[in-house]
Each structure stands twice: as C-alpha cells, then as structure tokens.
mmCIF file of C-alpha atoms and ligand atoms in Angstrom:
data_model
loop_
_atom_site.group_PDB
_atom_site.id
_atom_site.type_symbol
_atom_site.label_atom_id
_atom_site.label_comp_id
_atom_site.label_asym_id
_atom_site.label_seq_id
_atom_site.Cartn_x
_atom_site.Cartn_y
_atom_site.Cartn_z
ATOM 1 C CA MET A 236 73.638 117.172 136.698
ATOM 2 C CA LEU A 237 71.150 115.087 138.648
ATOM 3 C CA ILE A 238 69.019 112.550 136.813
ATOM 4 C CA ASP A 239 66.529 110.871 139.079
ATOM 5 C CA GLY A 240 68.807 111.478 142.087
ATOM 6 C CA LYS A 241 72.062 110.321 140.438
ATOM 7 C CA ASN A 242 74.781 112.697 139.304
ATOM 8 C CA TYR A 243 75.873 112.405 135.661
ATOM 9 C CA GLN A 244 78.180 114.097 133.193
ATOM 10 C CA SER A 245 77.586 113.523 129.485
ATOM 11 C CA ILE A 246 81.055 111.900 129.127
ATOM 12 C CA TRP A 247 83.299 110.180 131.661
ATOM 13 C CA ILE A 248 85.845 107.434 132.295
ATOM 14 C CA ASP A 249 84.876 104.495 134.434
ATOM 15 C CA GLU A 250 87.485 104.231 137.195
ATOM 16 C CA ASN A 251 87.299 100.422 137.056
ATOM 17 C CA LYS A 252 87.569 100.159 133.287
ATOM 18 C CA ARG A 253 89.937 102.856 132.186
ATOM 19 C CA ASP A 254 90.230 101.750 128.566
ATOM 20 C CA VAL A 255 86.611 102.656 127.888
ATOM 21 C CA VAL A 256 84.975 106.069 127.547
ATOM 22 C CA LYS A 257 81.341 106.272 128.609
ATOM 23 C CA VAL A 258 78.784 108.646 127.132
ATOM 24 C CA ILE A 259 75.069 109.259 127.403
ATOM 25 C CA ASP A 260 73.602 108.221 124.042
ATOM 26 C CA GLN A 261 71.948 111.433 122.832
ATOM 27 C CA GLN A 262 70.410 109.742 119.817
ATOM 28 C CA LYS A 263 68.165 107.760 122.141
ATOM 29 C CA LEU A 264 67.003 110.574 124.421
ATOM 30 C CA PRO A 265 64.389 111.348 125.607
ATOM 31 C CA PHE A 266 62.850 107.978 124.782
ATOM 32 C CA PHE A 267 65.568 105.825 126.347
ATOM 33 C CA PHE A 268 68.350 106.730 128.768
ATOM 34 C CA GLU A 269 71.271 104.593 127.649
ATOM 35 C CA ILE A 270 74.998 104.680 128.292
ATOM 36 C CA LYS A 271 77.265 103.822 125.376
ATOM 37 C CA GLU A 272 80.855 102.594 125.675
ATOM 38 C CA LEU A 273 83.509 103.861 123.269
ATOM 39 C CA SER A 274 86.723 101.866 123.145
ATOM 40 C CA SER A 275 88.551 102.931 119.989
ATOM 41 C CA VAL A 276 89.311 106.046 117.965
ATOM 42 C CA GLU A 277 86.836 104.794 115.401
ATOM 43 C CA ASP A 278 84.111 104.442 118.058
ATOM 44 C CA VAL A 279 84.693 108.077 119.038
ATOM 45 C CA TYR A 280 84.673 109.217 115.403
ATOM 46 C CA ASN A 281 81.386 107.416 114.754
ATOM 47 C CA ALA A 282 79.796 108.698 117.961
ATOM 48 C CA ILE A 283 80.591 112.301 117.014
ATOM 49 C CA LYS A 284 79.555 111.789 113.396
ATOM 50 C CA ASP A 285 76.194 110.158 114.138
ATOM 51 C CA MET A 286 75.560 112.581 117.039
ATOM 52 C CA THR A 287 75.515 110.029 119.823
ATOM 53 C CA VAL A 288 77.577 112.850 121.339
ATOM 54 C CA ARG A 289 77.028 116.400 120.109
ATOM 55 C CA GLY A 290 77.336 119.988 121.235
ATOM 56 C CA ALA A 291 80.564 121.961 120.893
ATOM 57 C CA PRO A 292 82.264 121.465 124.290
ATOM 58 C CA LEU A 293 81.244 117.800 124.416
ATOM 59 C CA ILE A 294 82.639 116.923 120.999
ATOM 60 C CA GLY A 295 85.863 118.628 122.085
ATOM 61 C CA ALA A 296 86.028 116.434 125.184
ATOM 62 C CA ALA A 297 85.157 113.346 123.123
ATOM 63 C CA GLY A 298 87.971 114.192 120.689
ATOM 64 C CA ALA A 299 90.401 114.491 123.602
ATOM 65 C CA PHE A 300 89.342 111.099 124.944
ATOM 66 C CA GLY A 301 89.658 109.778 121.375
ATOM 67 C CA MET A 302 93.324 110.793 121.474
ATOM 68 C CA TYR A 303 93.699 108.904 124.751
ATOM 69 C CA LEU A 304 92.178 105.813 123.125
ATOM 70 C CA ALA A 305 94.606 106.308 120.210
ATOM 71 C CA THR A 306 97.520 105.947 122.628
ATOM 72 C CA LEU A 307 96.134 102.588 123.790
ATOM 73 C CA GLU A 308 96.371 101.314 120.188
ATOM 74 C CA ILE A 309 100.146 101.882 120.106
ATOM 75 C CA THR A 310 102.377 98.793 120.060
ATOM 76 C CA ALA A 311 106.161 98.406 120.255
ATOM 77 C CA HIS A 312 106.340 98.737 116.445
ATOM 78 C CA THR A 313 104.212 101.861 116.064
ATOM 79 C CA ASN A 314 105.664 105.166 114.924
ATOM 80 C CA ILE A 315 104.129 107.089 117.802
ATOM 81 C CA GLN A 316 104.023 110.629 116.441
ATOM 82 C CA SER A 317 102.737 109.593 113.035
ATOM 83 C CA HIS A 318 100.042 107.406 114.655
ATOM 84 C CA LEU A 319 98.951 110.311 116.857
ATOM 85 C CA ARG A 320 98.927 112.765 113.937
ATOM 86 C CA ASN A 321 96.724 110.402 111.925
ATOM 87 C CA ALA A 322 94.321 109.934 114.820
ATOM 88 C CA ALA A 323 94.134 113.694 115.410
ATOM 89 C CA GLY A 324 93.434 114.442 111.737
ATOM 90 C CA TYR A 325 90.789 111.721 111.604
ATOM 91 C CA LEU A 326 88.994 112.979 114.722
ATOM 92 C CA ILE A 327 89.133 116.640 113.683
ATOM 93 C CA SER A 328 87.677 115.771 110.257
ATOM 94 C CA CYS A 329 84.505 114.457 111.890
ATOM 95 C CA ARG A 330 82.537 117.698 112.092
ATOM 96 C CA PRO A 331 83.819 120.985 110.677
ATOM 97 C CA THR A 332 81.973 123.813 112.421
ATOM 98 C CA ALA A 333 82.605 123.671 116.184
ATOM 99 C CA VAL A 334 86.158 124.809 116.896
ATOM 100 C CA ASN A 335 86.167 122.999 120.247
ATOM 101 C CA LEU A 336 86.952 119.717 118.506
ATOM 102 C CA SER A 337 90.270 120.844 117.011
ATOM 103 C CA TRP A 338 91.008 122.963 120.091
ATOM 104 C CA ALA A 339 90.797 119.926 122.394
ATOM 105 C CA VAL A 340 92.450 117.408 120.066
ATOM 106 C CA ASN A 341 95.351 119.803 119.403
ATOM 107 C CA ARG A 342 95.739 120.432 123.112
ATOM 108 C CA VAL A 343 96.273 116.704 123.706
ATOM 109 C CA MET A 344 98.578 116.528 120.663
ATOM 110 C CA GLU A 345 100.737 119.341 122.035
ATOM 111 C CA ARG A 346 101.028 117.579 125.373
ATOM 112 C CA LEU A 347 102.146 114.396 123.613
ATOM 113 C CA SER A 348 104.400 116.009 121.017
ATOM 114 C CA SER A 349 107.650 115.259 122.812
ATOM 115 C CA PHE A 350 106.942 111.547 123.398
ATOM 116 C CA SER A 351 108.974 109.031 121.436
ATOM 117 C CA GLY A 352 108.331 106.037 123.738
ATOM 118 C CA ARG A 353 105.223 104.530 125.250
ATOM 119 C CA GLU A 354 106.084 105.094 128.889
ATOM 120 C CA SER A 355 103.488 107.300 130.561
ATOM 121 C CA LEU A 356 102.076 108.302 127.153
ATOM 122 C CA SER A 357 98.558 107.057 127.874
ATOM 123 C CA GLU A 358 98.533 108.451 131.410
ATOM 124 C CA THR A 359 99.537 111.847 130.023
ATOM 125 C CA ALA A 360 96.828 111.728 127.330
ATOM 126 C CA LEU A 361 94.196 110.686 129.852
ATOM 127 C CA SER A 362 95.125 113.360 132.349
ATOM 128 C CA CYS A 363 95.013 115.973 129.581
ATOM 129 C CA ALA A 364 91.533 114.806 128.494
ATOM 130 C CA LEU A 365 90.328 114.898 132.108
ATOM 131 C CA GLU A 366 91.825 118.381 132.558
ATOM 132 C CA ILE A 367 89.918 119.541 129.476
ATOM 133 C CA CYS A 368 86.679 118.187 130.972
ATOM 134 C CA ASP A 369 87.346 119.924 134.288
ATOM 135 C CA LEU A 370 88.198 123.186 132.539
ATOM 136 C CA GLU A 371 85.059 123.106 130.391
ATOM 137 C CA LYS A 372 82.869 122.286 133.392
ATOM 138 C CA GLU A 373 84.374 125.100 135.431
ATOM 139 C CA ASN A 374 84.077 127.559 132.541
ATOM 140 C CA CYS A 375 80.444 126.608 131.898
ATOM 141 C CA ARG A 376 79.708 127.115 135.595
ATOM 142 C CA LYS A 377 81.194 130.617 135.368
ATOM 143 C CA VAL A 378 79.236 131.324 132.154
ATOM 144 C CA GLY A 379 76.169 130.414 134.211
ATOM 145 C CA GLU A 380 77.087 132.818 137.002
ATOM 146 C CA ASN A 381 77.690 135.638 134.538
ATOM 147 C CA GLY A 382 74.417 134.991 132.727
ATOM 148 C CA LEU A 383 72.510 134.781 136.001
ATOM 149 C CA ARG A 384 73.129 138.510 136.581
ATOM 150 C CA LEU A 385 71.078 139.308 133.481
ATOM 151 C CA ILE A 386 68.209 137.055 134.543
ATOM 152 C CA SER A 387 68.218 138.618 138.040
ATOM 153 C CA GLU A 388 68.058 142.139 136.620
ATOM 154 C CA ILE A 389 65.094 141.268 134.376
ATOM 155 C CA SER A 390 63.378 139.455 137.236
ATOM 156 C CA LYS A 391 63.622 142.548 139.457
ATOM 157 C CA LYS A 392 62.041 144.675 136.733
ATOM 158 C CA LYS A 393 59.254 142.126 136.288
ATOM 159 C CA ASP A 394 58.472 142.145 139.981
ATOM 160 C CA GLY A 395 58.677 138.389 140.422
ATOM 161 C CA LEU A 396 56.868 137.368 137.233
ATOM 162 C CA PRO A 397 58.732 134.570 135.410
ATOM 163 C CA VAL A 398 61.594 135.635 133.141
ATOM 164 C CA ASN A 399 60.916 134.217 129.676
ATOM 165 C CA ILE A 400 64.069 132.954 127.999
ATOM 166 C CA LEU A 401 64.075 131.665 124.438
ATOM 167 C CA THR A 402 66.710 129.115 123.463
ATOM 168 C CA HIS A 403 67.564 127.225 120.296
ATOM 169 C CA CYS A 404 68.908 123.689 119.923
ATOM 170 C CA ASN A 405 70.536 122.178 122.995
ATOM 171 C CA ALA A 406 73.255 124.201 124.666
ATOM 172 C CA GLY A 407 72.631 122.376 127.917
ATOM 173 C CA TRP A 408 74.704 120.091 130.107
ATOM 174 C CA LEU A 409 74.350 117.233 127.639
ATOM 175 C CA ALA A 410 76.207 119.383 125.095
ATOM 176 C CA CYS A 411 78.833 120.543 127.581
ATOM 177 C CA ILE A 412 79.841 117.672 129.910
ATOM 178 C CA ASP A 413 78.013 119.510 132.714
ATOM 179 C CA PHE A 414 76.017 122.726 133.470
ATOM 180 C CA GLY A 415 75.560 123.813 129.835
ATOM 181 C CA THR A 416 76.071 127.285 128.433
ATOM 182 C CA ALA A 417 72.652 128.698 127.487
ATOM 183 C CA THR A 418 70.990 126.647 130.215
ATOM 184 C CA ALA A 419 73.602 127.212 132.939
ATOM 185 C CA PRO A 420 72.160 130.578 134.116
ATOM 186 C CA VAL A 421 68.663 129.082 133.973
ATOM 187 C CA TYR A 422 69.611 126.251 136.342
ATOM 188 C CA LEU A 423 71.262 128.743 138.718
ATOM 189 C CA ALA A 424 68.186 130.996 138.608
ATOM 190 C CA ARG A 425 66.002 128.023 139.459
ATOM 191 C CA GLU A 426 68.308 127.112 142.374
ATOM 192 C CA LYS A 427 68.067 130.682 143.672
ATOM 193 C CA GLY A 428 64.287 130.695 143.463
ATOM 194 C CA ILE A 429 64.095 133.232 140.613
ATOM 195 C CA PRO A 430 61.029 132.320 138.529
ATOM 196 C CA VAL A 431 62.000 131.429 134.955
ATOM 197 C CA HIS A 432 60.273 129.881 131.968
ATOM 198 C CA VAL A 433 62.034 128.680 128.814
ATOM 199 C CA TRP A 434 60.702 128.731 125.251
ATOM 200 C CA VAL A 435 62.367 125.715 123.649
ATOM 201 C CA ASP A 436 62.726 125.806 119.844
ATOM 202 C CA GLU A 437 62.183 122.254 118.639
ATOM 203 C CA THR A 438 65.204 122.595 116.293
ATOM 204 C CA ARG A 439 64.549 120.572 113.196
ATOM 205 C CA PRO A 440 65.752 118.361 111.673
ATOM 206 C CA LEU A 441 67.125 116.393 114.637
ATOM 207 C CA ASN A 442 65.045 118.129 117.299
ATOM 208 C CA GLN A 443 67.782 118.735 119.840
ATOM 209 C CA GLY A 444 65.432 121.274 121.452
ATOM 210 C CA SER A 445 62.304 119.189 121.841
ATOM 211 C CA ARG A 446 64.226 115.979 122.584
ATOM 212 C CA LEU A 447 67.196 117.105 124.658
ATOM 213 C CA THR A 448 66.646 120.605 126.057
ATOM 214 C CA ALA A 449 63.081 119.722 127.043
ATOM 215 C CA TRP A 450 64.324 116.533 128.726
ATOM 216 C CA GLU A 451 67.085 118.380 130.614
ATOM 217 C CA LEU A 452 64.838 121.196 131.780
ATOM 218 C CA GLY A 453 62.145 118.761 132.833
ATOM 219 C CA LYS A 454 64.611 116.727 134.908
ATOM 220 C CA ALA A 455 65.756 119.952 136.594
ATOM 221 C CA GLY A 456 62.213 121.094 137.314
ATOM 222 C CA VAL A 457 62.467 124.181 135.082
ATOM 223 C CA PRO A 458 59.144 125.198 133.492
ATOM 224 C CA TYR A 459 59.377 125.190 129.690
ATOM 225 C CA THR A 460 57.237 125.176 126.564
ATOM 226 C CA ILE A 461 58.320 123.612 123.272
ATOM 227 C CA ILE A 462 57.604 125.810 120.254
ATOM 228 C CA THR A 463 58.026 125.249 116.540
ATOM 229 C CA ASP A 464 61.130 126.724 115.017
ATOM 230 C CA ASN A 465 59.048 129.397 113.328
ATOM 231 C CA ALA A 466 57.223 130.642 116.429
ATOM 232 C CA GLY A 467 59.907 132.764 118.112
ATOM 233 C CA GLY A 468 59.324 135.926 116.057
ATOM 234 C CA HIS A 469 55.630 135.906 116.872
ATOM 235 C CA LEU A 470 56.281 135.463 120.591
ATOM 236 C CA MET A 471 58.775 138.317 120.517
ATOM 237 C CA GLN A 472 56.258 140.631 118.845
ATOM 238 C CA LYS A 473 53.749 139.748 121.565
ATOM 239 C CA GLY A 474 56.183 140.633 124.385
ATOM 240 C CA MET A 475 56.453 137.003 125.479
ATOM 241 C CA VAL A 476 60.264 136.764 125.303
ATOM 242 C CA ASP A 477 62.488 138.740 127.695
ATOM 243 C CA ILE A 478 65.868 137.510 126.495
ATOM 244 C CA VAL A 479 67.369 135.040 124.012
ATOM 245 C CA PHE A 480 70.178 132.743 125.148
ATOM 246 C CA ALA A 481 71.905 130.817 122.349
ATOM 247 C CA GLY A 482 74.921 128.520 122.372
ATOM 248 C CA CYS A 483 77.923 128.825 120.083
ATOM 249 C CA ASP A 484 79.990 126.443 117.981
ATOM 250 C CA ARG A 485 82.572 128.957 116.820
ATOM 251 C CA ALA A 486 82.892 132.685 117.449
ATOM 252 C CA THR A 487 85.293 134.927 115.564
ATOM 253 C CA ARG A 488 87.569 137.507 117.172
ATOM 254 C CA LYS A 489 85.124 140.166 115.974
ATOM 255 C CA GLY A 490 82.136 138.447 117.572
ATOM 256 C CA ASP A 491 80.321 136.681 114.714
ATOM 257 C CA VAL A 492 78.795 133.459 116.036
ATOM 258 C CA ALA A 493 78.155 130.110 114.334
ATOM 259 C CA ASN A 494 75.429 128.112 116.038
ATOM 260 C CA LYS A 495 72.696 125.637 115.076
ATOM 261 C CA ILE A 496 70.842 126.501 111.878
ATOM 262 C CA GLY A 497 68.019 128.929 112.674
ATOM 263 C CA THR A 498 69.902 130.903 115.310
ATOM 264 C CA TYR A 499 70.419 133.775 112.840
ATOM 265 C CA LEU A 500 66.665 134.113 112.285
ATOM 266 C CA LYS A 501 66.099 134.314 116.038
ATOM 267 C CA ALA A 502 68.731 137.039 116.276
ATOM 268 C CA LEU A 503 67.078 139.005 113.455
ATOM 269 C CA ALA A 504 63.690 138.771 115.134
ATOM 270 C CA ALA A 505 65.181 139.745 118.503
ATOM 271 C CA PHE A 506 66.939 142.747 116.922
ATOM 272 C CA ASP A 507 63.711 143.892 115.257
ATOM 273 C CA ASN A 508 61.851 143.657 118.549
ATOM 274 C CA ASN A 509 64.555 145.198 120.726
ATOM 275 C CA ILE A 510 65.005 142.015 122.729
ATOM 276 C CA PRO A 511 68.492 141.216 124.076
ATOM 277 C CA PHE A 512 70.173 138.365 122.233
ATOM 278 C CA TYR A 513 73.197 136.747 123.896
ATOM 279 C CA ALA A 514 75.517 133.945 122.828
ATOM 280 C CA LEU A 515 76.884 131.967 125.767
ATOM 281 C CA LEU A 516 80.197 130.190 125.364
ATOM 282 C CA PRO A 517 83.368 129.021 127.025
ATOM 283 C CA SER A 518 86.475 130.510 125.401
ATOM 284 C CA SER A 519 87.231 127.133 123.790
ATOM 285 C CA SER A 520 84.485 128.125 121.311
ATOM 286 C CA ILE A 521 86.300 131.294 120.216
ATOM 287 C CA ASP A 522 88.496 130.928 117.155
ATOM 288 C CA PHE A 523 90.890 133.807 117.764
ATOM 289 C CA SER A 524 92.484 133.268 114.359
ATOM 290 C CA ILE A 525 89.473 134.331 112.280
ATOM 291 C CA ILE A 526 87.551 137.550 111.716
ATOM 292 C CA ASP A 527 84.596 137.090 109.378
ATOM 293 C CA GLY A 528 82.230 134.247 110.233
ATOM 294 C CA LYS A 529 80.404 134.229 106.898
ATOM 295 C CA ILE A 530 83.638 133.790 104.972
ATOM 296 C CA GLU A 531 85.839 131.829 107.332
ATOM 297 C CA ILE A 532 83.589 129.345 109.166
ATOM 298 C CA ALA A 533 82.863 126.057 107.420
ATOM 299 C CA ILE A 534 79.183 125.177 107.710
ATOM 300 C CA GLU A 535 78.523 121.474 108.079
ATOM 301 C CA GLU A 536 76.180 119.974 105.484
ATOM 302 C CA ARG A 537 74.531 116.785 106.658
ATOM 303 C CA ASP A 538 72.601 113.959 105.034
ATOM 304 C CA PRO A 539 69.401 115.345 103.414
ATOM 305 C CA GLU A 540 67.668 112.222 104.677
ATOM 306 C CA GLU A 541 67.554 113.913 108.116
ATOM 307 C CA VAL A 542 65.291 116.572 106.572
ATOM 308 C CA ARG A 543 63.089 114.149 104.653
ATOM 309 C CA SER A 544 62.241 112.258 107.813
ATOM 310 C CA VAL A 545 61.473 112.693 111.457
ATOM 311 C CA THR A 546 62.353 110.317 114.262
ATOM 312 C CA GLY A 547 59.979 109.784 117.156
ATOM 313 C CA TYR A 548 58.542 107.310 119.603
ATOM 314 C CA SER A 549 55.548 105.149 118.964
ATOM 315 C CA ASP A 550 54.250 101.876 120.370
ATOM 316 C CA GLY A 551 57.294 101.231 122.548
ATOM 317 C CA SER A 552 59.951 101.863 119.939
ATOM 318 C CA VAL A 553 61.786 104.654 118.181
ATOM 319 C CA ARG A 554 60.814 105.008 114.528
ATOM 320 C CA LYS A 555 61.829 107.156 111.638
ATOM 321 C CA VAL A 556 59.052 108.241 109.288
ATOM 322 C CA ARG A 557 59.163 109.973 105.901
ATOM 323 C CA ILE A 558 57.468 113.408 105.890
ATOM 324 C CA CYS A 559 57.718 114.343 102.207
ATOM 325 C CA PRO A 560 57.649 112.737 98.773
ATOM 326 C CA ASP A 561 60.184 109.891 98.622
ATOM 327 C CA ASP A 562 62.257 111.604 95.965
ATOM 328 C CA ALA A 563 62.029 115.146 97.362
ATOM 329 C CA ALA A 564 65.180 117.226 97.041
ATOM 330 C CA ALA A 565 66.323 118.421 100.467
ATOM 331 C CA GLY A 566 69.171 120.540 101.833
ATOM 332 C CA ASN A 567 70.586 120.147 105.316
ATOM 333 C CA TRP A 568 72.875 122.914 106.550
ATOM 334 C CA GLY A 569 73.690 122.282 110.200
ATOM 335 C CA PHE A 570 74.684 125.790 111.293
ATOM 336 C CA ASP A 571 74.393 129.446 110.385
ATOM 337 C CA ILE A 572 76.276 132.615 111.188
ATOM 338 C CA THR A 573 74.802 135.339 113.351
ATOM 339 C CA PRO A 574 76.712 138.530 112.566
ATOM 340 C CA ALA A 575 78.126 140.421 115.537
ATOM 341 C CA ARG A 576 75.908 143.469 114.856
ATOM 342 C CA LEU A 577 72.821 141.437 115.876
ATOM 343 C CA ILE A 578 74.335 140.167 119.123
ATOM 344 C CA THR A 579 73.851 142.136 122.337
ATOM 345 C CA GLY A 580 76.766 140.392 124.001
ATOM 346 C CA LEU A 581 78.851 137.293 124.543
ATOM 347 C CA ILE A 582 78.610 135.648 127.954
ATOM 348 C CA THR A 583 81.914 133.920 128.674
ATOM 349 C CA GLU A 584 83.680 132.479 131.703
ATOM 350 C CA LYS A 585 85.567 135.757 132.081
ATOM 351 C CA GLY A 586 82.505 137.968 131.998
ATOM 352 C CA ILE A 587 80.142 139.563 129.498
ATOM 353 C CA CYS A 588 81.543 141.489 126.572
ATOM 354 C CA LYS A 589 80.211 143.159 123.448
ATOM 355 C CA ALA A 590 80.413 141.164 120.235
ATOM 356 C CA GLU A 591 83.301 143.256 118.943
ATOM 357 C CA GLU A 592 87.040 142.821 118.775
ATOM 358 C CA GLN A 593 88.100 145.433 121.335
ATOM 359 C CA SER A 594 85.630 144.201 123.929
ATOM 360 C CA ILE A 595 86.598 140.534 123.402
ATOM 361 C CA LYS A 596 90.246 141.567 123.705
ATOM 362 C CA GLU A 597 89.583 143.183 127.077
ATOM 363 C CA LEU A 598 88.624 139.738 128.410
ATOM 364 C CA PHE A 599 91.070 137.605 126.449
ATOM 365 C CA SER A 600 94.115 139.817 125.875
ATOM 366 C CA GLU A 601 96.479 136.855 126.320
ATOM 367 C CA LYS A 602 94.974 135.165 123.274
ATOM 368 C CA MET A 603 94.802 138.217 121.008
ATOM 369 C CA GLU A 604 97.783 140.327 120.114
HETATM 370 O O1 MRU B 1000 74.588 119.780 115.782
HETATM 371 P P1 MRU B 1000 74.720 119.940 117.263
HETATM 372 O O2 MRU B 1000 73.599 119.350 118.032
HETATM 373 O O3 MRU B 1000 76.084 119.476 117.757
HETATM 374 O O4 MRU B 1000 74.673 121.511 117.465
HETATM 375 C C1 MRU B 1000 74.823 122.017 118.760
HETATM 376 C C2 MRU B 1000 74.635 123.470 118.851
HETATM 377 O O5 MRU B 1000 74.409 124.170 117.894
HETATM 378 C C3 MRU B 1000 74.835 124.068 120.202
HETATM 379 O O6 MRU B 1000 74.066 125.227 120.358
HETATM 380 C C4 MRU B 1000 76.316 124.434 120.354
HETATM 381 O O7 MRU B 1000 77.123 123.332 120.103
HETATM 382 C C5 MRU B 1000 76.629 124.999 121.656
HETATM 383 S S1 MRU B 1000 76.639 123.762 122.901
HETATM 384 C C6 MRU B 1000 77.012 124.567 124.314
#
C-alpha cells in the first residue's frame, strides 16, 4: 500500500541484502514509522512475540521467512533436518491462536523435507517464503473484491450515503503483507468512489484499532471514527452501522471464528440488531482439521501488564503509563471465539459462503473430504 507516495508491504526481503528480513515495526506506529531488520530465527521469534509483527497472515509470512533464516544458520556440521525441525517448533510456539503461523512454517518444512545437503536449501526456503507472501497478497486482494460486492449493494440501497462499516482490531494491510482482509473491500470501495465510513474499535489493551487501523485508513484517505470498544452495540441500536467486517485468526471447518478479544461481543450485538456480521479471511486462516472453536482453539493469554497500562505518545516520546492500582489483578486473553451461528458469512478468496460446513466445503472441497 502507498505511504506518502511510496509503496510498502509489511514484510519484505531487501534485494541487496538477502540475509535480512525487513518489517514495519508495528509497536511504534502510529507515532513513528520505522523499519526493523530481522536476521536470525530468534529475531523473528521475538518480533512475533512482542508484536513488532502481528496479524494472522503476517505472522505466517514472518514464520516462513524465519525458516529461511534458519537455513542460513546451517554449517557443514549441522544435522539439517533436525535443525529445521527445531526452528519450526520454536517459531510455531510463538503465538498459539492464528493457524497461519503453523500453516506457513509447515509449508516451508514440507518443501525442505527431502534436503540432506546445503546446496540450494536456502534458495528453496526463500522462494517458498516469497511464494507464501504472493499467495497471501493475491488471496487478500480477492477477499477484497468479494467483500466489495456487499458494500456496493448496501451503497445502492442507501442512495449514495456513506456505508458505515464497523471493524475490530487491525485486519488491514499491516496485518496481511498487503491489502488486508477486513479493510481490503473498504480500500476498493474508496478507489471506486463508493462513499464509505469506518467505525474503528480502539481494541484494548494494545489498541491495534486506534493505532494501526486508524493510521492505515488515514493514509488511504478513508473517512473513519475511532470508538471505544464498548460503543459498537449502541451505534448498532441507533442504525449507525450497516455491516461489520472482522478479521480471523483461525476458523473451524464448521465456521466458528477466533479473532481479537471483543469480536464475539460485536457479533452478539450485530445479531441482536439484525446487522450483517462477516469474517474476512484467506483460506490459510481456516483450520480444516477442527470443528468446535470453543473446545479446539487455543486462546493466547498475554502478560497482564498490557492491561494494567496503556502506551501512548507525549512530549515527543512514546510512554507507558499505569491505569490502575499497582497491584491490581488483571487478565489478558488475546482472542475469543465467535460461534458460526452469529456469523452471516465468511468472505474468502474463493467467494462468500455461509459459516457452516457444507457451504465451506462447496468452496474448498479439495481440503475437506
Ligand atoms: O493480536 P493481533 O494483533 O495479532 O490480532 C490480530 C487480529 O485479531 C486480526 O483481526 C487477525 O489476525 C486477522 S488479520 C487479517
């Protein structure tokens, strides 16, 4: 996407320095736009863990590049397959909820599984990581096209008044290498001159909405309003939301969706107010091996310190301030499960389907027996 006239992805390889992976540092946005260099498996692990890079498709791509960096650590004395297995396990252990991470790391592993020598190992790993990036970008673009149809239909009914879309967290291009999922149809609508306006949930505790989605939309010239995480239900009751677009970290074959904590409450409010609620995702976010999200999806629990504090910008620097008693108990679940029955549909690269097994199978028969 364009930032101040220059095209960026949220992860890439510098053609002149191919042993380094470059990422936009999402911890620093929107206060500072900084590029960070990752040059080891450990760098990639730490970047995913501390959320320098975040968002399901992006952590998948980062994991794939991590496997490429793992191949650069191999010497003449290394047991190649055991080294790669260790690196893969280490990277996958970083964050448990988004399936994209294991999907991408395992894809590179499979490609490398027959290698016993170093020749062309790194080139193969790198080309696999780059293929994954291209695939995710292309799939997000198609998710955008499929979602655009819904925005166009609402726009026609509203006779040119802006279509109000509510989104949670950041399922934008920062989270997805390029285009985004929940934001992809919004950018296309903007390009086509369809008036849109986005309600951006701030998304405590790390504020991916107010920091990242707001920044992205602003750079793209999309009108938006940041709201507190608790405001969505009220806006829905007042007829101020036409559609909800959420991202997805892991969907089950029956259509349950894990996404950033708070998504479930938005889906409940949308259901109660008869407002369409869609999850937008590339198929790398579908875990075809599981059925029941509440039972089978591991929900990441993060440092309670993230809840006890808030990070913001003041007097030229980024500061973290305590917002509760020093010794307050706090819980920090990163994701929740929205059950399929609350979801109007899944918007994927292959089209829109209902959040139910048969409908998902119609799009992805090759992955579901
Ligand atoms: O904890 P995060 O910031 O990685 O959580 C991200 C989300 O919940 C996104 O909505 C999801 O990864 C989809 S990104 C297209």
